Amino acid sequence: MSEETDRDTPAWTRAHAAGLQRDDSNVAPVIYPPEERVDDDLHLWDTWFLRNRDGSVAEIDGKRVIFALTSPSDLLPGKRHDVATIRYFYSEDGKEWTTGGAVFEGDALGQRQWAGSAMYDPDGEEGEVYFYYTAAGESGRDELTYTQRIALATGGSVHADGDDLRIDGPWDNRVILTPDGDWYEREDQSRGMIYTFRDPWFFEDPQSGETYLLFEANTPVSEGAGECDGPVWGEFNGSIGIAHSPTGDPTDFELRPPLLDAVCVNQELERPHFVVRDGTYYLFISSHVHTFAPGLEGYDALYGFVADDLRGDYEPLNGHGMVLTNPAGAPFQAYSWLVYDHGDELLATSFFNYYDYDRPSLDDVPLLSPDEQMRRFGGTLAPTVRLSLDGDETDIVGTLDHGHLPLPREELPALWWKQGEATGT
Ligand code: FRU
């Protein structure tokens, strides 16, 4: 079937999602505050690596670099999205992080910047760093707006000097993608919750060598289109979007039809990204309990889908899609997972969100005193979760410390339940 026909879009269906449930394979251990935060002066949430063009983590003079959305840590955590600023951090051992600073100096697009990805190309025609991000809100407007455009900054360079590392502009910022209204919903078409067109993720397909950008989006569903039995369900219309660069030029992308959508199921398929193993495509997203359509019980969790081709017929991992979630007694303790490959395992990093909080929704957070809101917000990296992957089944097999992000060449501690196997005892 042609990849141009919307009807062919693989779907995360209500029947899949009806099977969602917590079990031993997908519930992470309770998280406690770390002894040390990445940065005491900052709330930190969505995080991503500086990666090479082929997706591997870049190492600059022995250092790995992460980027994160940040705000001052004295701000009420609920307000952080309104002032999000992207900062970079670096580490030699993947355990202790040094704050580099803000990536942009007021020259980025949008009222604030939301998640993205960063590609390091020392031979790049437009500088060493290609920085994809979400330009959120329209600059120049007094009130906060929720328009989202996919932006690219080029011209940045990385300088390492002894223990220090610096990322410098000047950056050339431009909008590279906006929704077309046909495959991807525009702001004026949205009928339910705030629409999405954000979180660009650079991806070079190891099979074909072609260059893509994934992003979070929504499928337009006109009122009364009869797509679902329940009228409001169609207002939950999340999708995983993709754009292709016909020439491989990392600045020049064209929209293509979505890889997957969740019409009648879920409004937000956040921060889509791939792990490709032996020609099998594992597509991961994060989503929230409150973005599932009525009648479905979901979780703040990492979800995944698998196909044997980039544009394959994605099926949810574990039958329903859930890979990793929070315990029932701390349902919002982590969010915004990022999965990367590590030898036999997958590692999932995320941020430490609201803890010591067991209500079923975050709507009650504003009812807490400001001090309590501050106390219960982690605002730093969560413990890294170790996952096993076998075909379309995943399992949590262990955890590492808060913010411990090992590279594939760095050995992980032996798993206690495997130690016997290793020593033959
Ligand atoms: C996920 C997310 C992203 C967005 C950011 C805004 O945590 O909703 O999709 O880029 O947070 O803060």
Short mmCIF file of N, CA and C in Angstrom, two decimals, residues 39-114:
data_model
loop_
_atom_site.label_atom_id
_atom_site.label_comp_id
_atom_site.label_asym_id
_atom_site.label_seq_id
_atom_site.Cartn_x
_atom_site.Cartn_y
_atom_site.Cartn_z
N ASP A 39 21.97 20.17 39.44
CA ASP A 39 22.27 21.58 39.72
C ASP A 39 21.24 22.11 40.71
N ASP A 40 21.70 22.52 41.89
CA ASP A 40 20.77 22.99 42.93
C ASP A 40 19.98 24.23 42.51
N ASP A 41 20.54 25.01 41.61
CA ASP A 41 19.87 26.25 41.24
C ASP A 41 18.84 26.08 40.13
N LEU A 42 18.73 24.85 39.62
CA LEU A 42 17.85 24.64 38.47
C LEU A 42 16.85 23.52 38.69
N HIS A 43 15.61 23.73 38.22
CA HIS A 43 14.71 22.61 37.93
C HIS A 43 15.15 22.11 36.57
N LEU A 44 15.16 20.82 36.43
CA LEU A 44 15.59 20.24 35.15
C LEU A 44 14.58 19.17 34.78
N TRP A 45 14.15 19.15 33.53
CA TRP A 45 13.24 18.09 33.10
C TRP A 45 13.69 17.51 31.77
N ASP A 46 12.89 17.51 30.70
CA ASP A 46 13.25 16.76 29.48
C ASP A 46 14.74 16.90 29.12
N THR A 47 15.37 15.77 28.88
CA THR A 47 16.83 15.73 28.69
C THR A 47 17.17 14.91 27.45
N TRP A 48 18.21 15.32 26.73
CA TRP A 48 18.67 14.53 25.58
C TRP A 48 20.17 14.69 25.41
N PHE A 49 20.77 13.71 24.73
CA PHE A 49 22.22 13.70 24.49
C PHE A 49 22.59 14.52 23.26
N LEU A 50 23.80 15.01 23.25
CA LEU A 50 24.44 15.41 21.99
C LEU A 50 24.85 14.10 21.32
N ARG A 51 24.31 13.87 20.11
CA ARG A 51 24.57 12.60 19.44
C ARG A 51 25.26 12.82 18.10
N ASN A 52 25.99 11.82 17.66
CA ASN A 52 26.57 11.85 16.33
C ASN A 52 25.47 11.62 15.31
N ARG A 53 25.83 11.84 14.06
CA ARG A 53 24.83 11.69 13.00
C ARG A 53 24.20 10.30 12.99
N ASP A 54 24.99 9.28 13.34
CA ASP A 54 24.45 7.91 13.32
C ASP A 54 23.67 7.57 14.59
N GLY A 55 23.49 8.52 15.46
CA GLY A 55 22.66 8.30 16.65
C GLY A 55 23.45 7.94 17.88
N SER A 56 24.72 7.56 17.73
CA SER A 56 25.52 7.23 18.91
C SER A 56 25.80 8.50 19.71
N VAL A 57 26.07 8.32 21.00
CA VAL A 57 26.31 9.46 21.87
C VAL A 57 27.67 10.07 21.51
N ALA A 58 27.72 11.38 21.30
CA ALA A 58 28.98 12.05 20.93
C ALA A 58 29.89 12.12 22.15
N GLU A 59 31.17 11.97 21.92
CA GLU A 59 32.16 12.18 22.99
C GLU A 59 33.11 13.26 22.52
N ILE A 60 33.16 14.33 23.28
CA ILE A 60 34.00 15.46 22.92
C ILE A 60 35.12 15.50 23.95
N ASP A 61 36.33 15.17 23.50
CA ASP A 61 37.48 15.18 24.40
C ASP A 61 37.16 14.39 25.69
N GLY A 62 36.55 13.22 25.51
CA GLY A 62 36.25 12.35 26.65
C GLY A 62 35.02 12.74 27.44
N LYS A 63 34.28 13.70 26.96
CA LYS A 63 33.08 14.12 27.71
C LYS A 63 31.81 13.86 26.91
N ARG A 64 30.77 13.43 27.61
CA ARG A 64 29.45 13.36 26.99
C ARG A 64 28.68 14.59 27.42
N VAL A 65 27.74 14.99 26.55
CA VAL A 65 27.01 16.23 26.78
C VAL A 65 25.51 15.93 26.77
N ILE A 66 24.79 16.48 27.73
CA ILE A 66 23.34 16.42 27.68
C ILE A 66 22.77 17.83 27.65
N PHE A 67 21.56 17.91 27.11
CA PHE A 67 20.81 19.16 27.11
C PHE A 67 19.55 18.91 27.91
N ALA A 68 19.04 19.92 28.58
CA ALA A 68 17.79 19.74 29.33
C ALA A 68 17.00 21.04 29.34
N LEU A 69 15.69 20.88 29.43
CA LEU A 69 14.84 22.04 29.71
C LEU A 69 15.06 22.40 31.17
N THR A 70 15.21 23.68 31.43
CA THR A 70 15.51 24.10 32.80
C THR A 70 14.75 25.39 33.13
N SER A 71 14.60 25.60 34.44
CA SER A 71 14.11 26.89 34.93
C SER A 71 14.79 27.11 36.28
N PRO A 72 14.74 28.33 36.81
CA PRO A 72 15.32 28.54 38.13
C PRO A 72 14.62 27.66 39.16
N SER A 73 15.37 27.12 40.12
CA SER A 73 14.76 26.16 41.06
C SER A 73 13.92 26.85 42.12
N ASP A 74 13.92 28.19 42.16
CA ASP A 74 13.02 28.83 43.13
C ASP A 74 11.65 29.14 42.50
N LEU A 75 11.47 28.73 41.26
CA LEU A 75 10.18 28.92 40.60
C LEU A 75 9.24 27.77 40.98
N LEU A 76 7.95 28.07 41.13
CA LEU A 76 6.99 26.98 41.38
C LEU A 76 7.08 26.00 40.20
N PRO A 77 7.24 24.70 40.48
CA PRO A 77 7.48 23.76 39.39
C PRO A 77 6.42 23.80 38.28
N GLY A 78 5.17 24.05 38.63
CA GLY A 78 4.10 24.09 37.63
C GLY A 78 4.27 25.21 36.61
N LYS A 79 5.07 26.21 36.95
CA LYS A 79 5.27 27.38 36.08
C LYS A 79 6.45 27.17 35.12
N ARG A 80 7.15 26.06 35.27
CA ARG A 80 8.43 25.94 34.57
C ARG A 80 8.29 25.90 33.05
N HIS A 81 7.19 25.29 32.54
CA HIS A 81 7.03 25.18 31.08
C HIS A 81 6.96 26.55 30.41
N ASP A 82 6.52 27.55 31.19
CA ASP A 82 6.33 28.89 30.62
C ASP A 82 7.64 29.65 30.43
N VAL A 83 8.66 29.19 31.08
CA VAL A 83 9.93 29.94 30.99
C VAL A 83 11.08 29.01 30.57
N ALA A 84 10.72 27.82 30.04
CA ALA A 84 11.74 26.79 29.78
C ALA A 84 12.93 27.35 28.99
N THR A 85 14.11 27.04 29.46
CA THR A 85 15.36 27.45 28.81
C THR A 85 16.23 26.21 28.65
N ILE A 86 16.80 26.04 27.47
CA ILE A 86 17.64 24.85 27.24
C ILE A 86 19.07 25.13 27.72
N ARG A 87 19.54 24.27 28.61
CA ARG A 87 20.92 24.39 29.09
C ARG A 87 21.67 23.10 28.79
N TYR A 88 23.01 23.19 28.77
CA TYR A 88 23.80 21.98 28.55
C TYR A 88 24.64 21.67 29.78
N PHE A 89 24.95 20.40 29.90
CA PHE A 89 25.70 19.85 31.04
C PHE A 89 26.66 18.83 30.46
N TYR A 90 27.80 18.63 31.12
CA TYR A 90 28.73 17.63 30.57
C TYR A 90 29.36 16.82 31.68
N SER A 91 29.89 15.66 31.28
CA SER A 91 30.41 14.73 32.28
C SER A 91 31.47 13.83 31.65
N GLU A 92 32.49 13.50 32.44
CA GLU A 92 33.50 12.55 31.94
C GLU A 92 33.11 11.12 32.28
N ASP A 93 32.43 10.94 33.41
CA ASP A 93 32.13 9.57 33.84
C ASP A 93 30.65 9.21 33.71
N GLY A 94 29.85 10.14 33.26
CA GLY A 94 28.41 9.86 33.13
C GLY A 94 27.71 9.83 34.47
N LYS A 95 28.39 10.32 35.52
CA LYS A 95 27.77 10.33 36.86
C LYS A 95 27.70 11.74 37.42
N GLU A 96 28.83 12.43 37.33
CA GLU A 96 28.87 13.80 37.85
C GLU A 96 28.76 14.77 36.69
N TRP A 97 27.79 15.66 36.78
CA TRP A 97 27.52 16.58 35.67
C TRP A 97 27.91 18.00 36.05
N THR A 98 28.54 18.69 35.10
CA THR A 98 28.88 20.10 35.28
C THR A 98 27.94 20.92 34.41
N THR A 99 27.39 21.99 34.98
CA THR A 99 26.49 22.85 34.20
C THR A 99 27.33 23.72 33.27
N GLY A 100 27.03 23.64 31.96
CA GLY A 100 27.74 24.48 31.00
C GLY A 100 27.13 25.86 30.93
N GLY A 101 25.82 25.92 30.70
CA GLY A 101 25.14 27.21 30.60
C GLY A 101 23.99 27.10 29.64
N ALA A 102 23.38 28.25 29.33
CA ALA A 102 22.27 28.28 28.38
C ALA A 102 22.84 28.10 26.97
N VAL A 103 22.14 27.33 26.15
CA VAL A 103 22.60 27.12 24.78
C VAL A 103 22.46 28.42 23.98
N PHE A 104 21.30 29.05 24.13
CA PHE A 104 21.04 30.27 23.36
C PHE A 104 21.08 31.49 24.27
N GLU A 105 21.49 32.61 23.69
CA GLU A 105 21.51 33.83 24.50
C GLU A 105 20.41 34.76 24.02
N GLY A 106 19.17 34.33 24.24
CA GLY A 106 18.05 35.19 23.87
C GLY A 106 17.79 35.22 22.37
N ASP A 107 18.54 34.44 21.58
CA ASP A 107 18.36 34.53 20.13
C ASP A 107 17.52 33.39 19.57
N ALA A 108 17.01 32.50 20.43
CA ALA A 108 16.21 31.38 19.92
C ALA A 108 14.80 31.84 19.58
N LEU A 109 14.12 31.06 18.76
CA LEU A 109 12.76 31.41 18.33
C LEU A 109 11.74 30.98 19.37
N GLY A 110 10.61 31.66 19.39
CA GLY A 110 9.54 31.32 20.32
C GLY A 110 9.66 32.09 21.61
N GLN A 111 8.55 32.06 22.40
CA GLN A 111 8.58 32.72 23.71
C GLN A 111 9.43 31.92 24.68
N ARG A 112 9.50 30.62 24.42
CA ARG A 112 10.31 29.72 25.23
C ARG A 112 10.60 28.50 24.37
N GLN A 113 11.57 27.70 24.77
CA GLN A 113 11.99 26.57 23.94
C GLN A 113 11.68 25.26 24.67
N TRP A 114 11.04 24.35 23.93
CA TRP A 114 10.75 23.04 24.48
C TRP A 114 11.64 21.99 23.80
#
